[in-house]
Amino acid sequence: MTDPTPGSTPISFVDNPHAPDVFVTSYSGFLNLNGVIVITFETARVDHSTTPGPVNRVVVGRLVMPIHGAQGLALGLVDFLKQQGLDPVEAITKGQTAQ
């Protein structure tokens, strides 16, 4: 991907095959911190030290991006979901919740 700003120097994309994948089941919330968007991700985890083990919502990561990048992420994700037949606007009109 290159910088879309006209007249700017292109920035090369370098794929890192060792970049970690993080599995999340949901998000906990969003924060606008002085122009930086923070998204907190969570997943369900079971405490097997007791029976039955209680299930807890555990924070597993945070994504921190400048507003411009976060807007691009949101638009790109909506476009991707539409291509997969999973239009978020259609889901909302059908009464499905965001979480």
Short mmCIF file of N, CA, C and O in Angstrom, two decimals:
data_model
loop_
_atom_site.label_atom_id
_atom_site.label_comp_id
_atom_site.label_asym_id
_atom_site.label_seq_id
_atom_site.Cartn_x
_atom_site.Cartn_y
_atom_site.Cartn_z
N MET A 1 0.85 -1.17 0.00
CA MET A 1 0.00 0.00 0.00
C MET A 1 0.89 1.23 0.00
O MET A 1 1.92 1.27 0.63
N THR A 2 0.48 2.24 -0.70
CA THR A 2 1.25 3.48 -0.75
C THR A 2 0.44 4.61 -0.14
O THR A 2 -0.77 4.52 -0.02
N ASP A 3 1.13 5.66 0.21
CA ASP A 3 0.49 6.84 0.78
C ASP A 3 -0.38 7.50 -0.29
O ASP A 3 0.13 7.84 -1.35
N PRO A 4 -1.70 7.67 -0.06
CA PRO A 4 -2.58 8.22 -1.07
C PRO A 4 -2.50 9.74 -1.22
O PRO A 4 -3.17 10.31 -2.06
N THR A 5 -1.70 10.42 -0.41
CA THR A 5 -1.62 11.87 -0.47
C THR A 5 -0.90 12.29 -1.75
O THR A 5 0.23 11.86 -1.99
N PRO A 6 -1.56 13.12 -2.61
CA PRO A 6 -0.91 13.54 -3.86
C PRO A 6 0.42 14.23 -3.58
O PRO A 6 0.55 15.04 -2.67
N GLY A 7 1.43 13.89 -4.38
CA GLY A 7 2.73 14.52 -4.24
C GLY A 7 3.61 13.93 -3.15
O GLY A 7 4.74 14.36 -2.97
N SER A 8 3.10 12.96 -2.42
CA SER A 8 3.90 12.38 -1.33
C SER A 8 4.78 11.26 -1.87
O SER A 8 4.54 10.70 -2.92
N THR A 9 5.80 10.92 -1.13
CA THR A 9 6.68 9.82 -1.49
C THR A 9 5.98 8.51 -1.15
O THR A 9 5.50 8.34 -0.02
N PRO A 10 5.92 7.57 -2.09
CA PRO A 10 5.27 6.28 -1.80
C PRO A 10 5.98 5.55 -0.66
O PRO A 10 7.20 5.61 -0.54
N ILE A 11 5.20 4.86 0.14
CA ILE A 11 5.74 4.06 1.24
C ILE A 11 5.52 2.60 0.88
O ILE A 11 4.40 2.19 0.59
N SER A 12 6.58 1.82 0.87
CA SER A 12 6.51 0.41 0.50
C SER A 12 5.80 -0.40 1.57
O SER A 12 5.87 -0.10 2.77
N PHE A 13 5.15 -1.47 1.13
CA PHE A 13 4.51 -2.43 2.03
C PHE A 13 5.44 -3.63 2.17
O PHE A 13 5.88 -4.21 1.17
N VAL A 14 5.75 -4.02 3.41
CA VAL A 14 6.60 -5.18 3.67
C VAL A 14 5.80 -6.14 4.53
O VAL A 14 5.42 -5.82 5.66
N ASP A 15 5.50 -7.33 3.97
CA ASP A 15 4.75 -8.33 4.73
C ASP A 15 5.67 -9.00 5.73
O ASP A 15 6.81 -9.34 5.41
N ASN A 16 5.20 -9.18 6.96
CA ASN A 16 5.98 -9.86 8.00
C ASN A 16 5.29 -11.19 8.30
O ASN A 16 4.27 -11.22 8.98
N PRO A 17 5.83 -12.31 7.82
CA PRO A 17 5.19 -13.60 8.07
C PRO A 17 5.21 -14.02 9.54
O PRO A 17 4.52 -14.95 9.93
N HIS A 18 5.97 -13.31 10.37
CA HIS A 18 6.06 -13.65 11.80
C HIS A 18 5.17 -12.75 12.67
O HIS A 18 5.19 -12.87 13.90
N ALA A 19 4.39 -11.87 12.04
CA ALA A 19 3.49 -11.01 12.80
C ALA A 19 2.44 -11.89 13.49
O ALA A 19 1.89 -12.80 12.88
N PRO A 20 2.16 -11.64 14.77
CA PRO A 20 1.22 -12.51 15.50
C PRO A 20 -0.22 -12.30 15.07
O PRO A 20 -0.62 -11.19 14.70
N ASP A 21 -1.00 -13.37 15.10
CA ASP A 21 -2.45 -13.30 14.94
C ASP A 21 -3.05 -13.34 16.33
O ASP A 21 -2.63 -14.14 17.17
N VAL A 22 -4.04 -12.50 16.57
CA VAL A 22 -4.71 -12.48 17.87
C VAL A 22 -6.19 -12.75 17.63
O VAL A 22 -6.84 -12.04 16.86
N PHE A 23 -6.72 -13.78 18.27
CA PHE A 23 -8.13 -14.12 18.13
C PHE A 23 -8.93 -13.37 19.19
O PHE A 23 -8.60 -13.41 20.37
N VAL A 24 -9.97 -12.68 18.76
CA VAL A 24 -10.86 -11.98 19.68
C VAL A 24 -12.29 -12.38 19.37
O VAL A 24 -12.62 -12.70 18.23
N THR A 25 -13.14 -12.38 20.39
CA THR A 25 -14.55 -12.70 20.17
C THR A 25 -15.42 -11.46 20.14
O THR A 25 -16.55 -11.52 19.68
N SER A 26 -14.89 -10.33 20.61
CA SER A 26 -15.68 -9.10 20.62
C SER A 26 -14.77 -7.92 20.94
O SER A 26 -13.56 -8.07 21.08
N TYR A 27 -15.38 -6.77 21.05
CA TYR A 27 -14.67 -5.57 21.49
C TYR A 27 -15.33 -5.06 22.76
O TYR A 27 -16.52 -5.27 22.98
N SER A 28 -14.56 -4.41 23.60
CA SER A 28 -15.09 -3.88 24.86
C SER A 28 -15.49 -2.42 24.74
O SER A 28 -16.37 -1.97 25.46
N GLY A 29 -14.81 -1.69 23.87
CA GLY A 29 -15.16 -0.28 23.72
C GLY A 29 -14.17 0.48 22.88
O GLY A 29 -13.17 -0.07 22.40
N PHE A 30 -14.50 1.74 22.68
CA PHE A 30 -13.71 2.66 21.88
C PHE A 30 -13.36 3.89 22.72
O PHE A 30 -14.11 4.28 23.60
N LEU A 31 -12.24 4.53 22.38
CA LEU A 31 -11.83 5.76 23.05
C LEU A 31 -11.15 6.66 22.03
O LEU A 31 -10.33 6.19 21.23
N ASN A 32 -11.51 7.94 22.03
CA ASN A 32 -10.80 8.94 21.23
C ASN A 32 -9.90 9.68 22.22
O ASN A 32 -10.37 10.46 23.03
N LEU A 33 -8.62 9.42 22.13
CA LEU A 33 -7.65 9.99 23.06
C LEU A 33 -6.79 11.00 22.31
O LEU A 33 -5.78 10.65 21.71
N ASN A 34 -7.26 12.24 22.29
CA ASN A 34 -6.54 13.33 21.62
C ASN A 34 -6.20 13.01 20.16
O ASN A 34 -5.08 13.19 19.71
N GLY A 35 -7.19 12.52 19.42
CA GLY A 35 -6.98 12.24 18.01
C GLY A 35 -6.43 10.87 17.70
O GLY A 35 -6.10 10.57 16.56
N VAL A 36 -6.31 10.03 18.71
CA VAL A 36 -5.88 8.65 18.52
C VAL A 36 -7.03 7.75 18.97
O VAL A 36 -7.54 7.90 20.09
N ILE A 37 -7.44 6.85 18.09
CA ILE A 37 -8.56 5.96 18.40
C ILE A 37 -8.01 4.68 19.03
O ILE A 37 -7.07 4.07 18.50
N VAL A 38 -8.59 4.30 20.15
CA VAL A 38 -8.21 3.08 20.87
C VAL A 38 -9.41 2.14 20.86
O VAL A 38 -10.51 2.52 21.26
N ILE A 39 -9.20 0.92 20.38
CA ILE A 39 -10.23 -0.11 20.40
C ILE A 39 -9.72 -1.23 21.30
O ILE A 39 -8.63 -1.76 21.08
N THR A 40 -10.50 -1.58 22.31
CA THR A 40 -10.12 -2.65 23.23
C THR A 40 -10.85 -3.93 22.82
O THR A 40 -12.07 -3.93 22.66
N PHE A 41 -10.07 -5.00 22.64
CA PHE A 41 -10.63 -6.29 22.22
C PHE A 41 -10.64 -7.27 23.38
O PHE A 41 -9.79 -7.22 24.27
N GLU A 42 -11.61 -8.18 23.34
CA GLU A 42 -11.76 -9.17 24.42
C GLU A 42 -12.08 -10.54 23.83
O GLU A 42 -12.46 -10.65 22.66
N THR A 43 -11.94 -11.54 24.66
CA THR A 43 -12.38 -12.89 24.31
C THR A 43 -12.87 -13.58 25.58
O THR A 43 -12.53 -13.18 26.70
N ALA A 44 -13.71 -14.59 25.39
CA ALA A 44 -14.23 -15.35 26.53
C ALA A 44 -13.18 -16.38 26.94
O ALA A 44 -12.61 -17.07 26.11
N ARG A 45 -12.93 -16.46 28.25
CA ARG A 45 -11.97 -17.44 28.78
C ARG A 45 -12.63 -18.15 29.97
O ARG A 45 -13.30 -17.54 30.78
N VAL A 46 -12.37 -19.43 30.05
CA VAL A 46 -12.92 -20.25 31.13
C VAL A 46 -11.84 -20.48 32.18
O VAL A 46 -10.70 -20.79 31.86
N ASP A 47 -12.22 -20.33 33.46
CA ASP A 47 -11.33 -20.63 34.57
C ASP A 47 -11.61 -22.07 34.98
O ASP A 47 -12.61 -22.37 35.62
N HIS A 48 -10.72 -22.97 34.60
CA HIS A 48 -10.92 -24.40 34.86
C HIS A 48 -10.44 -24.84 36.25
O HIS A 48 -10.39 -26.03 36.53
N SER A 49 -10.13 -23.89 37.12
CA SER A 49 -9.68 -24.26 38.46
C SER A 49 -10.84 -24.71 39.34
O SER A 49 -10.62 -25.30 40.40
N THR A 50 -12.07 -24.43 38.90
CA THR A 50 -13.25 -24.90 39.62
C THR A 50 -14.20 -25.54 38.62
O THR A 50 -14.11 -25.32 37.42
N THR A 51 -15.15 -26.34 39.15
CA THR A 51 -16.15 -26.98 38.30
C THR A 51 -17.53 -26.61 38.81
O THR A 51 -17.79 -26.81 39.99
N PRO A 52 -18.40 -26.05 38.00
CA PRO A 52 -18.12 -25.63 36.62
C PRO A 52 -17.26 -24.37 36.62
O PRO A 52 -17.35 -23.53 37.51
N GLY A 53 -16.44 -24.24 35.61
CA GLY A 53 -15.54 -23.09 35.52
C GLY A 53 -16.29 -21.86 35.03
O GLY A 53 -17.01 -21.92 34.05
N PRO A 54 -16.12 -20.74 35.74
CA PRO A 54 -16.78 -19.52 35.30
C PRO A 54 -16.14 -18.99 34.01
O PRO A 54 -14.94 -19.17 33.78
N VAL A 55 -16.96 -18.38 33.18
CA VAL A 55 -16.47 -17.77 31.95
C VAL A 55 -16.32 -16.28 32.19
O VAL A 55 -17.22 -15.63 32.73
N ASN A 56 -15.16 -15.75 31.84
CA ASN A 56 -14.88 -14.32 32.03
C ASN A 56 -14.57 -13.67 30.69
O ASN A 56 -14.07 -14.30 29.77
N ARG A 57 -14.90 -12.38 30.60
CA ARG A 57 -14.50 -11.57 29.45
C ARG A 57 -13.13 -10.99 29.77
O ARG A 57 -12.97 -10.25 30.72
N VAL A 58 -12.11 -11.36 28.96
CA VAL A 58 -10.74 -10.98 29.25
C VAL A 58 -10.20 -10.11 28.11
O VAL A 58 -10.32 -10.48 26.93
N VAL A 59 -9.63 -8.97 28.45
CA VAL A 59 -9.00 -8.11 27.45
C VAL A 59 -7.78 -8.83 26.91
O VAL A 59 -6.93 -9.29 27.67
N VAL A 60 -7.70 -8.94 25.57
CA VAL A 60 -6.58 -9.63 24.94
C VAL A 60 -5.74 -8.70 24.07
O VAL A 60 -4.69 -9.10 23.58
N GLY A 61 -6.19 -7.46 23.90
CA GLY A 61 -5.38 -6.53 23.11
C GLY A 61 -6.08 -5.21 22.88
O GLY A 61 -7.29 -5.09 23.10
N ARG A 62 -5.29 -4.24 22.44
CA ARG A 62 -5.82 -2.93 22.10
C ARG A 62 -5.21 -2.50 20.78
O ARG A 62 -4.01 -2.67 20.56
N LEU A 63 -6.04 -1.96 19.91
CA LEU A 63 -5.58 -1.40 18.64
C LEU A 63 -5.60 0.12 18.80
O LEU A 63 -6.62 0.68 19.19
N VAL A 64 -4.47 0.76 18.54
CA VAL A 64 -4.33 2.20 18.71
C VAL A 64 -3.93 2.78 17.36
O VAL A 64 -2.89 2.41 16.82
N MET A 65 -4.79 3.67 16.81
CA MET A 65 -4.55 4.21 15.46
C MET A 65 -4.90 5.69 15.42
O MET A 65 -5.83 6.12 16.09
N PRO A 66 -4.18 6.46 14.57
CA PRO A 66 -4.62 7.83 14.33
C PRO A 66 -6.00 7.81 13.68
O PRO A 66 -6.38 6.83 13.04
N ILE A 67 -6.75 8.89 13.84
CA ILE A 67 -8.12 8.95 13.32
C ILE A 67 -8.18 8.60 11.84
O ILE A 67 -9.04 7.82 11.42
N HIS A 68 -7.29 9.15 11.03
CA HIS A 68 -7.32 8.88 9.59
C HIS A 68 -7.20 7.39 9.30
O HIS A 68 -7.93 6.85 8.47
N GLY A 69 -6.31 6.71 9.99
CA GLY A 69 -6.16 5.26 9.81
C GLY A 69 -7.39 4.50 10.29
O GLY A 69 -7.81 3.53 9.65
N ALA A 70 -7.97 4.93 11.40
CA ALA A 70 -9.15 4.26 11.94
C ALA A 70 -10.34 4.42 10.99
O ALA A 70 -11.13 3.49 10.79
N GLN A 71 -10.48 5.61 10.39
CA GLN A 71 -11.55 5.82 9.41
C GLN A 71 -11.36 4.91 8.20
O GLN A 71 -12.31 4.30 7.72
N GLY A 72 -10.12 4.80 7.73
CA GLY A 72 -9.83 3.91 6.61
C GLY A 72 -10.12 2.46 6.96
O GLY A 72 -10.66 1.71 6.14
N LEU A 73 -9.78 2.05 8.18
CA LEU A 73 -10.07 0.70 8.64
C LEU A 73 -11.57 0.44 8.65
O LEU A 73 -12.04 -0.59 8.16
N ALA A 74 -12.33 1.38 9.19
CA ALA A 74 -13.79 1.22 9.28
C ALA A 74 -14.41 1.11 7.88
O ALA A 74 -15.22 0.21 7.63
N LEU A 75 -14.01 1.99 6.97
CA LEU A 75 -14.55 1.94 5.61
C LEU A 75 -14.13 0.67 4.89
O LEU A 75 -14.93 0.04 4.19
N GLY A 76 -12.86 0.28 5.05
CA GLY A 76 -12.38 -0.94 4.41
C GLY A 76 -13.10 -2.18 4.93
O GLY A 76 -13.43 -3.09 4.16
N LEU A 77 -13.35 -2.22 6.24
CA LEU A 77 -14.04 -3.36 6.83
C LEU A 77 -15.49 -3.44 6.33
O LEU A 77 -15.98 -4.52 5.98
N VAL A 78 -16.17 -2.29 6.27
CA VAL A 78 -17.55 -2.28 5.76
C VAL A 78 -17.58 -2.75 4.31
O VAL A 78 -18.41 -3.57 3.92
N ASP A 79 -16.65 -2.27 3.48
CA ASP A 79 -16.58 -2.71 2.08
C ASP A 79 -16.34 -4.22 1.99
O ASP A 79 -16.99 -4.91 1.20
N PHE A 80 -15.41 -4.72 2.79
CA PHE A 80 -15.11 -6.15 2.79
C PHE A 80 -16.34 -6.96 3.21
O PHE A 80 -16.67 -7.98 2.58
N LEU A 81 -17.01 -6.54 4.28
CA LEU A 81 -18.19 -7.27 4.75
C LEU A 81 -19.29 -7.27 3.68
O LEU A 81 -19.96 -8.29 3.47
N LYS A 82 -19.48 -6.16 2.99
CA LYS A 82 -20.47 -6.10 1.90
C LYS A 82 -20.12 -7.11 0.81
O LYS A 82 -20.99 -7.81 0.29
N GLN A 83 -18.84 -7.19 0.44
CA GLN A 83 -18.40 -8.13 -0.59
C GLN A 83 -18.66 -9.58 -0.18
O GLN A 83 -18.86 -10.45 -1.02
N GLN A 84 -18.66 -9.84 1.12
CA GLN A 84 -18.89 -11.18 1.65
C GLN A 84 -20.38 -11.46 1.88
O GLN A 84 -20.75 -12.51 2.41
N GLY A 85 -21.25 -10.49 1.53
CA GLY A 85 -22.68 -10.64 1.75
C GLY A 85 -23.09 -10.39 3.18
O GLY A 85 -24.13 -10.88 3.63
N LEU A 86 -22.27 -9.64 3.92
CA LEU A 86 -22.51 -9.39 5.35
C LEU A 86 -22.61 -7.89 5.61
O LEU A 86 -21.96 -7.36 6.51
N ASP A 87 -23.46 -7.21 4.86
CA ASP A 87 -23.59 -5.76 4.95
C ASP A 87 -24.03 -5.34 6.36
O ASP A 87 -25.11 -5.73 6.81
N PRO A 88 -23.21 -4.55 7.07
CA PRO A 88 -23.57 -4.12 8.42
C PRO A 88 -24.87 -3.30 8.48
O PRO A 88 -25.65 -3.45 9.42
N VAL A 89 -25.11 -2.47 7.48
CA VAL A 89 -26.34 -1.67 7.46
C VAL A 89 -27.56 -2.58 7.35
O VAL A 89 -28.56 -2.39 8.04
N GLU A 90 -27.46 -3.58 6.52
CA GLU A 90 -28.56 -4.55 6.37
C GLU A 90 -28.78 -5.31 7.68
O GLU A 90 -29.91 -5.55 8.08
N ALA A 91 -27.70 -5.66 8.36
CA ALA A 91 -27.83 -6.37 9.65
C ALA A 91 -28.54 -5.51 10.69
O ALA A 91 -29.39 -6.00 11.43
N ILE A 92 -28.23 -4.21 10.70
CA ILE A 92 -28.87 -3.30 11.64
C ILE A 92 -30.36 -3.17 11.35
O ILE A 92 -31.19 -3.20 12.26
N THR A 93 -30.72 -3.07 10.07
CA THR A 93 -32.14 -2.93 9.72
C THR A 93 -32.92 -4.20 10.04
O THR A 93 -34.12 -4.15 10.24
N LYS A 94 -32.21 -5.34 10.11
CA LYS A 94 -32.87 -6.59 10.50
C LYS A 94 -32.94 -6.77 12.01
O LYS A 94 -33.39 -7.78 12.50
N GLY A 95 -32.41 -5.78 12.76
CA GLY A 95 -32.50 -5.83 14.21
C GLY A 95 -31.35 -6.53 14.90
O GLY A 95 -31.42 -6.79 16.10
N GLN A 96 -30.29 -6.84 14.16
CA GLN A 96 -29.13 -7.47 14.80
C GLN A 96 -28.35 -6.40 15.54
O GLN A 96 -28.25 -5.26 15.10
N THR A 97 -27.79 -6.76 16.70
CA THR A 97 -27.06 -5.79 17.51
C THR A 97 -25.60 -5.73 17.09
O THR A 97 -25.08 -6.62 16.43
N ALA A 98 -24.93 -4.66 17.51
CA ALA A 98 -23.52 -4.45 17.17
C ALA A 98 -22.61 -5.38 17.93
O ALA A 98 -21.49 -5.62 17.53
N GLN A 99 -23.02 -5.91 19.06
CA GLN A 99 -22.15 -6.81 19.84
C GLN A 99 -22.86 -8.08 20.15
O GLN A 99 -23.93 -8.18 20.57
#
